[in-house]
Amino acid sequence: MPKKNILILGRNGQLASSLGRTKTIAGHHVISIGRPIIDLARPETIEKAIRDIKPALVINAAAYTAVDKAECEQDIATAVNANGVGRLGQFCAHNDIPTIHISTDYVFDGQANTPYQPGDPIAPQGVYGRSKAEGETRLRSANEQHLIFRTAWVYSEHGNNFLKTMMRLGQDNDQIRVVNDQMGTPTYAGDFALGLLKISAKVLTSPRDIAWGTYHLTNSGQTSWFGFAKEIFGCFAKFQACTPKIIPITTKEYPTPVARPAYSVLDCSTTSANFGIELPAWENATMRCIKNIEGRER
Ligand SMILES: NC(=O)c1ccc[n+]([C@@H]2O[C@H](COP(=O)([O-])OP(=O)(O)OC[C@H]3O[C@@H](n4cnc5c(N)ncnc54)[C@H](OP(=O)(O)O)[C@@H]3O)[C@@H](O)[C@H]2O)c1
């Protein structure tokens, strides 16, 4: 079979850079492109890239992700996450290219107390969540060959994320107060990327066997931000003599411009059933990420 190109949108983001570390998928060549060459807010750049690269598969790991800032930047959040994704789906459909797209737990209202199924009703609470939900809808109607993977609480060795924030705060503070009444599943970008690459290989090798649609993909298990912080510093204690005391607080004690979902756990069983992919326990992933950070800094 002749080698084709796989196009990954996004270059420096947490997921995009984890995905972009791989050079081939099922023998096909991976090309990661970010702004300004492809800007989701400028659909002509998407169209040109697809025309030039002629990919066999597009994976969109780019998005407007500033949850709080989105409240006063609705136009740009919508342009990128809704319109841009819709146009990407149209260009892909026009060229018979499957689109894999990443979405978020923020499409739900966070009021559940059992894990969300992919088919559960959505009710996004803020501009970011609404823009991502609209992007899902537009992709579904633009390109039948789509896979949407919602994930949650993403972190990695680089970028802005909870684990990096805890590391930074831990350097200057004896105590850190962390919210204990929001539940979710910390998801290591490295694990998510590996899962997505295996799924991508299936799309490329046996597209007729793919059940197109919407899925969930996170590490396994669940915890609160407080539980995640305890685990982070428990792992760090293996490398550092002193770690801060973690104090549980409520959401009311840590207000944010956009309310965070109280419950974000996503049921990933249809991903496991359809693709045979199950990501490791979140505790195990946290340890591996911290080992990578420590290994790099020593
Ligand atoms: N982070 C989380 O906790 C989380 C949770 C659930 C779902 N997700 C979803 O997972 C996906 C990846 O998130 P992430 O954490 O990897 O995000 P991230 O680290 O914030 O990276 C976002 C990427 O999108 C790119 N981007 C932003 N605006 C763009 C535009 N107009 N055109 C093209 N690229 C643009 C950024 O490019 P630059 O490098 O040029 O800035 C960056 O590479 C997103 O779809 C997000 O909604 C994330």
Coordinates of C-alpha atoms and ligand atoms in Angstrom, one line a residue:
M1 CA 0.0 0.0 0.0
P2 CA 1.5 3.4 -0.9
K3 CA 2.4 5.7 2.0
K4 CA -0.1 8.5 2.7
N5 CA -0.1 11.5 5.0
I6 CA -1.9 11.9 8.4
L7 CA -2.5 15.5 9.3
I8 CA -2.5 16.5 13.0
L9 CA -3.9 19.9 13.7
G10 CA -2.2 21.7 16.6
R11 CA 1.5 21.6 17.3
N12 CA 2.4 22.9 20.7
G13 CA -0.7 22.0 22.7
Q14 CA -0.6 19.2 25.3
L15 CA -2.4 16.6 23.2
A16 CA -1.1 17.8 19.9
S17 CA 2.5 17.6 21.0
S18 CA 2.0 14.2 22.6
L19 CA 0.4 12.9 19.3
G20 CA 3.0 14.7 17.2
R21 CA 5.9 12.7 18.8
T22 CA 5.0 9.8 16.6
K23 CA 6.4 9.9 13.1
T24 CA 4.2 7.2 11.4
I25 CA 0.8 5.6 12.0
A26 CA 0.2 2.2 10.3
G27 CA 3.1 3.0 8.1
H28 CA 1.8 6.4 7.0
H29 CA 3.6 9.6 7.5
V30 CA 2.5 12.0 10.3
I31 CA 2.5 15.7 9.7
S32 CA 1.7 18.1 12.6
I33 CA 0.8 21.6 11.7
G34 CA -0.2 24.5 14.0
R35 CA -0.8 28.2 13.7
P36 CA -0.2 30.3 11.7
I37 CA -0.1 27.7 8.8
I38 CA -3.4 26.2 9.9
D39 CA -5.6 28.5 11.9
L40 CA -9.1 27.1 12.6
A41 CA -10.4 30.7 12.7
R42 CA -9.3 31.1 9.1
P43 CA -10.9 28.3 7.2
E44 CA -9.0 29.1 4.0
T45 CA -5.9 27.9 5.8
I46 CA -7.5 24.5 6.5
E47 CA -8.7 24.1 3.0
K48 CA -5.2 24.9 1.6
A49 CA -3.5 22.5 3.9
I50 CA -5.9 19.7 3.0
R51 CA -5.4 20.4 -0.7
D52 CA -1.6 20.4 -0.4
I53 CA -1.1 17.5 2.0
K54 CA -3.9 15.3 0.7
P55 CA -4.2 13.4 4.1
A56 CA -5.7 10.0 4.5
L57 CA -6.8 11.0 8.0
V58 CA -7.1 14.3 9.9
I59 CA -6.8 14.4 13.7
N60 CA -7.9 17.7 15.2
A61 CA -6.1 18.4 18.5
A62 CA -6.3 22.2 18.2
A63 CA -8.9 24.2 20.1
Y64 CA -9.6 27.4 21.9
T65 CA -9.2 26.1 25.5
A66 CA -9.2 29.2 27.7
V67 CA -12.4 28.3 29.7
D68 CA -12.7 31.5 31.8
K69 CA -11.4 33.9 29.1
A70 CA -13.9 32.5 26.6
E71 CA -16.7 34.3 28.6
C72 CA -15.4 37.6 27.1
E73 CA -14.0 36.1 23.9
Q74 CA -17.1 34.4 22.6
D75 CA -16.5 35.3 19.0
I76 CA -13.1 33.8 18.8
A77 CA -14.0 30.7 20.9
T78 CA -17.0 30.1 18.5
A79 CA -14.9 30.8 15.4
V80 CA -12.3 28.2 16.4
N81 CA -14.3 25.5 18.2
A82 CA -17.6 25.6 16.3
N83 CA -17.2 27.2 12.9
G84 CA -13.6 26.1 12.3
V85 CA -14.4 22.5 13.3
G86 CA -17.5 22.5 11.1
R87 CA -15.5 23.8 8.1
L88 CA -12.8 21.2 8.8
G89 CA -15.5 18.5 8.6
Q90 CA -16.8 19.9 5.3
F91 CA -13.4 20.0 3.7
C92 CA -12.7 16.4 4.9
A93 CA -16.0 15.1 3.7
H94 CA -15.5 16.7 0.3
N95 CA -12.2 14.8 0.0
D96 CA -13.5 11.6 1.6
I97 CA -11.2 11.9 4.6
P98 CA -12.2 10.6 8.1
T99 CA -11.9 13.3 10.8
I100 CA -10.9 12.5 14.4
H101 CA -11.8 15.3 16.8
I102 CA -11.2 15.9 20.5
S103 CA -14.0 17.3 22.7
T104 CA -14.6 17.8 26.4
D105 CA -16.5 16.9 29.5
Y106 CA -17.6 20.6 29.5
V107 CA -20.4 19.7 27.1
F108 CA -22.3 18.2 30.1
D109 CA -23.7 20.1 33.0
G110 CA -21.7 18.3 35.6
Q111 CA -24.8 17.5 37.7
A112 CA -24.7 13.7 37.3
N113 CA -23.6 11.3 40.0
T114 CA -22.8 8.3 37.7
P115 CA -20.4 8.4 34.8
Y116 CA -21.6 10.2 31.6
Q117 CA -22.4 8.0 28.6
P118 CA -21.6 9.4 25.2
G119 CA -25.3 9.5 24.3
D120 CA -26.4 11.4 27.5
P121 CA -28.0 14.8 27.0
I122 CA -25.5 17.6 26.8
A123 CA -26.1 20.9 28.6
P124 CA -22.9 23.0 28.5
Q125 CA -22.7 25.7 31.1
G126 CA -20.3 28.3 29.7
V127 CA -19.1 29.8 26.4
Y128 CA -16.2 27.3 26.0
G129 CA -18.5 24.3 26.6
R130 CA -21.1 25.7 24.2
S131 CA -18.5 26.3 21.5
K132 CA -17.2 22.7 21.9
A133 CA -20.7 21.3 21.8
E134 CA -21.5 23.3 18.7
G135 CA -18.3 22.0 17.1
E136 CA -19.4 18.4 17.8
T137 CA -22.8 19.0 16.1
R138 CA -21.3 20.7 13.1
L139 CA -18.7 17.9 12.6
R140 CA -21.4 15.3 12.9
S141 CA -23.5 16.9 10.2
A142 CA -20.6 17.7 7.9
N143 CA -18.7 14.4 7.8
E144 CA -20.3 11.0 8.3
Q145 CA -16.7 9.6 8.8
H146 CA -16.1 11.2 12.1
L147 CA -14.9 10.1 15.5
I148 CA -15.3 12.5 18.4
F149 CA -13.4 11.6 21.6
R150 CA -14.4 13.5 24.7
T151 CA -11.8 13.6 27.4
A152 CA -11.3 15.5 30.7
W153 CA -8.8 16.9 33.2
V154 CA -5.9 16.7 30.7
Y155 CA -2.3 17.1 31.9
S156 CA 1.2 16.4 30.6
E157 CA 4.8 17.2 31.1
H158 CA 4.4 20.6 29.5
G159 CA 1.8 23.3 28.9
N160 CA -0.7 24.7 31.4
N161 CA -2.3 22.1 33.6
F162 CA -3.2 21.2 37.1
L163 CA -0.1 19.0 37.7
K164 CA 2.3 21.8 36.6
T165 CA 0.4 24.3 38.7
M166 CA 0.7 22.1 41.8
M167 CA 4.5 21.7 41.1
R168 CA 4.9 25.4 40.9
L169 CA 2.8 26.1 44.0
G170 CA 4.6 23.3 45.9
Q171 CA 7.9 25.1 45.5
D172 CA 6.8 28.2 47.4
N173 CA 4.1 27.0 49.8
D174 CA 4.0 24.8 52.9
Q175 CA 0.2 24.4 52.4
I176 CA -2.0 24.3 49.3
R177 CA -5.8 24.5 49.5
V178 CA -7.4 22.3 46.8
V179 CA -11.1 21.7 45.9
N180 CA -12.4 18.4 47.1
D181 CA -16.0 18.4 45.8
Q182 CA -15.5 18.2 42.1
M183 CA -15.0 14.7 40.7
G184 CA -13.3 13.6 37.5
T185 CA -10.6 11.5 35.9
P186 CA -7.1 13.1 35.5
T187 CA -6.0 12.1 32.0
Y188 CA -2.4 11.9 30.9
A189 CA -1.9 13.4 27.4
G190 CA 0.7 10.7 26.7
D191 CA -1.8 7.9 27.4
F192 CA -4.6 9.6 25.5
A193 CA -2.3 10.1 22.5
L194 CA -1.3 6.4 22.5
G195 CA -4.9 5.3 22.6
L196 CA -5.8 7.7 19.8
L197 CA -2.9 6.5 17.7
K198 CA -4.1 2.9 18.0
I199 CA -7.6 3.9 17.0
S200 CA -6.2 6.0 14.1
A201 CA -4.3 2.9 12.9
K202 CA -7.7 1.0 12.8
V203 CA -9.3 3.8 10.9
L204 CA -6.5 3.6 8.3
T205 CA -6.3 -0.2 8.0
S206 CA -10.0 -1.2 8.2
P207 CA -12.2 1.9 7.8
R208 CA -15.3 -0.2 6.9
D209 CA -15.2 -1.8 10.4
I210 CA -15.3 1.6 12.2
A211 CA -18.5 2.6 14.0
W212 CA -18.3 6.3 13.4
G213 CA -19.7 8.5 16.2
T214 CA -19.0 10.0 19.6
Y215 CA -16.9 8.3 22.4
H216 CA -15.2 8.9 25.7
L217 CA -11.5 8.4 26.4
T218 CA -9.9 9.1 29.8
N219 CA -7.6 7.3 32.1
S220 CA -9.4 4.8 34.4
G221 CA -10.9 5.6 37.8
Q222 CA -12.0 8.8 39.4
T223 CA -11.0 11.3 42.1
S224 CA -11.3 14.9 43.2
W225 CA -8.8 17.7 42.5
F226 CA -7.8 17.2 46.2
G227 CA -7.2 13.5 45.6
F228 CA -5.2 14.3 42.4
A229 CA -3.1 16.8 44.3
K230 CA -2.4 14.3 47.1
E231 CA -1.4 11.7 44.5
I232 CA 0.9 14.2 42.8
F233 CA 2.7 15.1 46.0
G234 CA 2.8 11.5 47.1
C235 CA 4.6 10.7 43.8
F236 CA 6.9 13.8 44.3
A237 CA 7.8 12.6 47.8
K238 CA 9.8 9.8 46.1
F239 CA 12.0 12.5 44.5
Q240 CA 11.9 15.5 47.0
A241 CA 12.4 15.7 50.7
C242 CA 9.7 18.3 51.4
T243 CA 6.2 18.4 49.9
P244 CA 3.4 20.7 51.0
K245 CA 0.4 19.9 53.1
I246 CA -2.8 19.6 51.0
I247 CA -5.9 21.0 52.5
P248 CA -9.3 20.1 51.2
I249 CA -11.7 23.0 50.4
T250 CA -15.1 23.3 48.8
T251 CA -15.9 24.9 45.3
K252 CA -17.5 27.8 47.2
E253 CA -14.2 28.6 48.8
Y254 CA -12.5 28.7 45.3
P255 CA -14.8 30.6 43.0
T256 CA -14.0 30.8 39.2
P257 CA -15.5 33.0 36.5
V258 CA -17.1 29.9 34.9
A259 CA -18.5 27.2 37.3
R260 CA -16.5 24.0 37.0
P261 CA -18.5 20.8 36.6
A262 CA -19.1 19.1 39.9
Y263 CA -19.0 15.7 38.2
S264 CA -17.0 15.0 35.1
V265 CA -16.5 11.3 35.1
L266 CA -16.9 9.9 31.5
D267 CA -17.9 6.3 30.9
C268 CA -15.4 4.9 28.4
S269 CA -16.9 1.5 28.0
T270 CA -18.0 1.9 24.4
T271 CA -14.5 2.9 23.4
S272 CA -13.2 -0.2 25.0
A273 CA -15.9 -2.4 23.4
N274 CA -15.5 -0.9 19.9
F275 CA -11.8 -0.2 19.7
G276 CA -10.3 -2.5 22.4
I277 CA -8.7 0.6 24.1
E278 CA -8.7 1.1 27.8
L279 CA -6.3 3.6 29.4
P280 CA -4.4 2.8 32.6
A281 CA -5.5 3.9 36.1
W282 CA -5.1 7.6 36.7
E283 CA -2.7 7.0 39.6
N284 CA -0.3 5.0 37.5
A285 CA -0.4 7.7 34.8
T286 CA 0.4 10.4 37.3
M287 CA 3.5 8.5 38.5
R288 CA 4.8 8.0 34.9
C289 CA 4.3 11.7 34.1
I290 CA 6.1 12.8 37.2
K291 CA 9.0 10.4 36.5
N292 CA 9.3 11.8 33.0
I293 CA 9.4 15.4 34.5
E294 CA 12.0 14.4 37.1
G295 CA 14.1 12.5 34.7
R296 CA 14.1 15.4 32.3
E297 CA 15.1 17.9 35.0
R298 CA 17.9 15.9 36.6
Ligands
LIG1 N1 -6.9 20.5 28.8 C1 -8.0 19.9 29.3 O1 -8.1 19.7 30.5 C2 -9.0 19.3 28.4 C3 -10.1 18.6 28.9 C4 -11.1 18.1 28.0 C5 -10.9 18.2 26.7 N2 -9.9 18.9 26.2 C6 -9.8 19.1 24.7 O2 -8.6 18.5 24.3 C7 -8.1 19.1 23.1 C8 -6.7 19.5 23.3 O3 -6.5 20.2 24.5 P1 -5.1 20.6 25.1 O4 -5.2 20.5 26.6 O5 -4.0 19.9 24.3 O6 -5.1 22.2 24.7 P2 -3.9 23.2 24.7 O7 -2.7 22.6 25.4 O8 -4.5 24.5 25.2 O9 -3.6 23.3 23.2 C9 -4.5 23.9 22.3 C10 -3.8 23.9 20.9 O10 -4.8 24.5 20.0 C11 -4.1 25.4 19.2 N3 -5.0 26.5 18.8 C12 -5.6 27.4 19.5 N4 -6.3 28.2 18.7 C13 -6.1 27.8 17.5 C14 -6.5 28.2 16.2 N5 -7.3 29.3 16.0 N6 -6.1 27.5 15.1 C15 -5.3 26.4 15.3 N7 -4.8 26.0 16.4 C16 -5.3 26.7 17.5 C17 -3.0 26.0 20.1 O11 -2.0 26.5 19.3 P3 -0.8 27.4 19.8 O12 0.2 26.4 20.2 O13 -0.4 28.1 18.5 O14 -1.3 28.3 20.9 C18 -2.6 24.7 20.9 O15 -1.6 24.0 20.1 C19 -9.0 20.3 22.9 O16 -10.0 20.0 21.9 C20 -9.7 20.5 24.2 O17 -11.0 21.1 24.1 C21 -8.9 19.4 27.0

